[in-house]
Short mmCIF file of C-alpha atoms in Angstrom, two decimals:
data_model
loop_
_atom_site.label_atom_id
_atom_site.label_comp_id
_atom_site.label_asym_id
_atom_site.label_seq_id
_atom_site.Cartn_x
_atom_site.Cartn_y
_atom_site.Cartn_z
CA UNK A 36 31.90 21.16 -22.54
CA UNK A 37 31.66 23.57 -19.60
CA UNK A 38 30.67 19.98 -17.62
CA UNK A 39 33.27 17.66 -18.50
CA UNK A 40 35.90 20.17 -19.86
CA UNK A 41 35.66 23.78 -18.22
CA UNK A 42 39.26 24.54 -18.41
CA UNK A 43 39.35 23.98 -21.84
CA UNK A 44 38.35 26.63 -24.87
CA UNK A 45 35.53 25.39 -27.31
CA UNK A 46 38.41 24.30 -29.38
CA UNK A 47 40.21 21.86 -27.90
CA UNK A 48 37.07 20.89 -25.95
CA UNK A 49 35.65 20.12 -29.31
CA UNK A 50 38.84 17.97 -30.58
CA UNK A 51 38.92 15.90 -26.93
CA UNK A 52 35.14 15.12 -27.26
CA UNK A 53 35.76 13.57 -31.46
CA UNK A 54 39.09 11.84 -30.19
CA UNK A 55 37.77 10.27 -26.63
CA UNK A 56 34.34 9.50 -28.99
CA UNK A 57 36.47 7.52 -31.93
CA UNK A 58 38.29 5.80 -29.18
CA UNK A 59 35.21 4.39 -27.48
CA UNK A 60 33.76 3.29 -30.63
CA UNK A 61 36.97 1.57 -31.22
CA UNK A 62 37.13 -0.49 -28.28
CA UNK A 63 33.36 -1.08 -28.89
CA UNK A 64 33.32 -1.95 -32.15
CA UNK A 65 29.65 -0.20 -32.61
CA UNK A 66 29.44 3.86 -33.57
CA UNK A 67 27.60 5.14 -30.29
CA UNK A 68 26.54 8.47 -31.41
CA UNK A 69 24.67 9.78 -34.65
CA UNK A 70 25.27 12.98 -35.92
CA UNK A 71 21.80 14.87 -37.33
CA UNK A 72 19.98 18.14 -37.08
CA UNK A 73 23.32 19.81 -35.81
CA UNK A 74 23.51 17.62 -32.59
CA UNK A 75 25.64 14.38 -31.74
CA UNK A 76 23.12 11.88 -30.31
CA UNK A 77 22.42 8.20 -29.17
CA UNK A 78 22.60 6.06 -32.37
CA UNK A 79 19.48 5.00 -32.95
CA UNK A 80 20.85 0.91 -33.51
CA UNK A 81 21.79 1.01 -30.01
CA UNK A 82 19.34 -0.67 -27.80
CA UNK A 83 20.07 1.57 -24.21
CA UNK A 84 18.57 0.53 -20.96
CA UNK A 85 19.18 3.20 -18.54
CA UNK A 86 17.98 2.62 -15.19
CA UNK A 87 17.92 6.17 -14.07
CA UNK A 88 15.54 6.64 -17.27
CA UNK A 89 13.25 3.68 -16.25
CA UNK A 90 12.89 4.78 -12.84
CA UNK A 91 11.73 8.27 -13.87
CA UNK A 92 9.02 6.80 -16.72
CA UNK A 93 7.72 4.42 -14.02
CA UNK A 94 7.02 7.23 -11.29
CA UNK A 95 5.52 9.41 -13.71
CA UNK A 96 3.21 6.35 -15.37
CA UNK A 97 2.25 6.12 -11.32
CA UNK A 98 1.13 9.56 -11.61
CA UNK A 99 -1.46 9.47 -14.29
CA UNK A 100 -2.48 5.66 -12.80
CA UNK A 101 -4.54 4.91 -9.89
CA UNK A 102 -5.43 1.80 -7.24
CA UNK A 103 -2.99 -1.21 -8.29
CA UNK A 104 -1.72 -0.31 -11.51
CA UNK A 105 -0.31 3.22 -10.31
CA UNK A 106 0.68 0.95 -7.11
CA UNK A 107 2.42 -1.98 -9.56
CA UNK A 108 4.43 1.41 -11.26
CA UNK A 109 5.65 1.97 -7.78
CA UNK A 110 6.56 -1.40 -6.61
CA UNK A 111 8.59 -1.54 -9.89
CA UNK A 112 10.69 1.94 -9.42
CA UNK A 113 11.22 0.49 -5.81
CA UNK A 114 13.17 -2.23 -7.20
CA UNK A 115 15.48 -0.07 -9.17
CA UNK A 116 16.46 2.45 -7.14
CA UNK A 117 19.36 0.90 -5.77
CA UNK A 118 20.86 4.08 -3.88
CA UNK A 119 22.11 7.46 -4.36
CA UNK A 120 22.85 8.68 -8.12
CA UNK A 121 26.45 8.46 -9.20
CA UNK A 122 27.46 8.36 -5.05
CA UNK A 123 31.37 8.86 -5.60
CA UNK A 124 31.05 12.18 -7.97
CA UNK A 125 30.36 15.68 -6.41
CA UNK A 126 29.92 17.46 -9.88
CA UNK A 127 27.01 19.82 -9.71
CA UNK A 128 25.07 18.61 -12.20
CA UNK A 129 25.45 15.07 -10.43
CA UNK A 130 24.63 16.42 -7.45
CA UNK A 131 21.79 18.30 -8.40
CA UNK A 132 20.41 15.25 -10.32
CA UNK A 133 21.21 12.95 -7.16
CA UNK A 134 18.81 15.44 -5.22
CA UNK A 135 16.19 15.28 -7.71
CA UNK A 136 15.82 11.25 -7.61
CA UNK A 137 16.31 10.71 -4.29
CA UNK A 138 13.08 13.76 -3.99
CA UNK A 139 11.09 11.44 -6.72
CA UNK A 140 12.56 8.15 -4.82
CA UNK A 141 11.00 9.67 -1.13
CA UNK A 142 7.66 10.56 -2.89
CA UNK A 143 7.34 7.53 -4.77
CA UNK A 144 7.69 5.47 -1.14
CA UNK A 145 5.47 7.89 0.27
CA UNK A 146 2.19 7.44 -2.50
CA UNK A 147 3.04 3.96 -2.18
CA UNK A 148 3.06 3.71 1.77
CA UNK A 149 -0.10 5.68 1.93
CA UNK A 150 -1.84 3.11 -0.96
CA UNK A 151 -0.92 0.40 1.64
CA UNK A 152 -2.43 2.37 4.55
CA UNK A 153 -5.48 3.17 2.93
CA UNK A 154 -5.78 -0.79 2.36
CA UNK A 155 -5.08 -1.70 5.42
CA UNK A 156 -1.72 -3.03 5.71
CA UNK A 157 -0.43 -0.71 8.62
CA UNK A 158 2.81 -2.51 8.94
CA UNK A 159 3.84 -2.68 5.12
CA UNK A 160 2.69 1.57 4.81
CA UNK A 161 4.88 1.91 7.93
CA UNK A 162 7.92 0.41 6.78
CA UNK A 163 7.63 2.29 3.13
CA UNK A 164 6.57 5.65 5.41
CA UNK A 165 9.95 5.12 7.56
CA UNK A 166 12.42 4.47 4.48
CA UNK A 167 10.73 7.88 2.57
CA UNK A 168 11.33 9.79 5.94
CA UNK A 169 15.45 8.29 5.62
CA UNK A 170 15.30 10.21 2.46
CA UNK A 171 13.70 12.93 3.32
CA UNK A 172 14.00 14.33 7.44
CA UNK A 173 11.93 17.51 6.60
CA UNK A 174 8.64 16.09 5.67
CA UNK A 175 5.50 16.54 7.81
CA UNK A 176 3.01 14.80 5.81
CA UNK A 177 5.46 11.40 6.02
CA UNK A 178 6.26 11.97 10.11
CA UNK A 179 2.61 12.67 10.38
CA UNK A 180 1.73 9.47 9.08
CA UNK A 181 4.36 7.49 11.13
CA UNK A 182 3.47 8.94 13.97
CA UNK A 183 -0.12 7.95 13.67
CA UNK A 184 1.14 4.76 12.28
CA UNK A 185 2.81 3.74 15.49
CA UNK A 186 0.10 5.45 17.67
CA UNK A 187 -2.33 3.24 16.45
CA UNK A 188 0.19 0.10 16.91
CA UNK A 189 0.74 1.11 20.57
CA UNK A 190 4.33 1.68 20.16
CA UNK A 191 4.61 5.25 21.83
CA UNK A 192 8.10 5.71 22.62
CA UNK A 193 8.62 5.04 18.65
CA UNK A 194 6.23 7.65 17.40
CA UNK A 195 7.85 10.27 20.00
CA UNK A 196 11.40 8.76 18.44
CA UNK A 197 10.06 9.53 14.50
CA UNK A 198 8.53 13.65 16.54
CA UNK A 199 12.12 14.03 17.80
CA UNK A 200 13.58 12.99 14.32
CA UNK A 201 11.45 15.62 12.10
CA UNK A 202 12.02 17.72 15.01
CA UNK A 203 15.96 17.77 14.55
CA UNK A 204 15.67 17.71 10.69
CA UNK A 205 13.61 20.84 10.31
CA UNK A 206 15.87 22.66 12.94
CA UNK A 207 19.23 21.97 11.46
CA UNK A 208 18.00 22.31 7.80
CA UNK A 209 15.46 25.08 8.05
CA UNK A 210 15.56 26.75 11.67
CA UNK A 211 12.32 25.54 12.65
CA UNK A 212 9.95 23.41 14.58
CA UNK A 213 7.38 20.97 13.36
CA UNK A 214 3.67 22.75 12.96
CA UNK A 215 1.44 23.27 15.89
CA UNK A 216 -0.64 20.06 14.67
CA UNK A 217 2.86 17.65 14.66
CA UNK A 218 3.12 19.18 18.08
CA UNK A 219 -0.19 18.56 19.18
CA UNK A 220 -0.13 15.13 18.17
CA UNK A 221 3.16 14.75 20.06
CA UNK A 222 1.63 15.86 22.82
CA UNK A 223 -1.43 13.18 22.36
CA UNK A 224 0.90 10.22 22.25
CA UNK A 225 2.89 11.50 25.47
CA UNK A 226 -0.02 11.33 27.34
CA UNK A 227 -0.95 7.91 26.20
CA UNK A 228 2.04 6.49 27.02
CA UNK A 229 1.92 7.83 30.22
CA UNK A 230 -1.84 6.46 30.46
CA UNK A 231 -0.59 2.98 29.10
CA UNK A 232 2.32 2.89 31.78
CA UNK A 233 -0.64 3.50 34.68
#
């Protein structure tokens, strides 16, 4: 109640939820909800597909997986997560749940990216690395590996692009810099380029 009606007391809160429920079921046809144990819940002769709920059940099943079938798990969440939770509502449970899937959404590209590194497909784990790091601006680990990524490719003045990225996302999120190894490794692939342009 204090989600969908907060200005209302328990009352009336009570008598919109039964009236805007009958009217639903009306223009359904079906009962959605049965009532047992004290609670209202999903009747159990509806057949839901929730794509929100698949997502989650698929990252998790990736979690207790390994080699191709946690990498199958991922492929599969990839394909459902068509963008941001419930974009044109600001409640705060929406948002709250938005940041939570998008979080599962950024580490789901990122085990994924790093299964295609490790087998050798450098340009598929770079373009799975760079759409995590759209989600997610603050994280090392996934600049880290870009970084290397396009080290390794020879494309210098993109890996510096990707430094200067995490650089701006930790300041204006957290006040700081990148760690002294991010650094370091900045450091590596300016003087590479500059040994490359020679």
């Amino acid at each position: 109640f204090e989600t969908f009606w907060p200005n209302l007391t328990v009352r009336e809160a009570t008598n919109v939820f039964h009236v805007t429920k009958r009217k639903i079921s009306e223009v359904l046809g079906i009962d959605l909800t049965a009532y047992w144990s004290g609670f209202y819940r999903v009747s159990p002769n509806i057949d839901l597909s929730y794509d929100v709920v698949s997502f989650t059940d698929l990252v998790q099943q990736s979690g207790v997986l390994s080699g191709e079938a946690a990498s199958d798990k991922l492929v599969r969440a990839d394909l459902l997560y068509s963008g941001e939770f419930l974009s044109g509502m600001d409640m705060e449970w929406v948002k709250n749940r938005r940041a939570e899937l998008a979080q599962d959404y950024s580490e789901a590209l990122a085990t994924l990216a790093k299964s295609r590194e490790d087998n050798g497909h450098k340009q598929e784990a770079l373009g799975l690395y760079l759409r995590a790091a759209a989600h997610d601006r603050q994280r090392e680990d996934i600049a880290t590996s870009i970084m290397n990524l396009y080290h390794e490719l020879g494309m210098y003045a993109d890996a510096l692009i990707a430094y200067d990225r995490l650089s701006e996302g930790l300041k204006d999120q957290l006040g700081v810099a990148p760690a002294p190894y991010i650094q370091a490794l900045a450091t590596t692939i300016r003087h590479d380029m500059e040994q490359a342009a020679v």
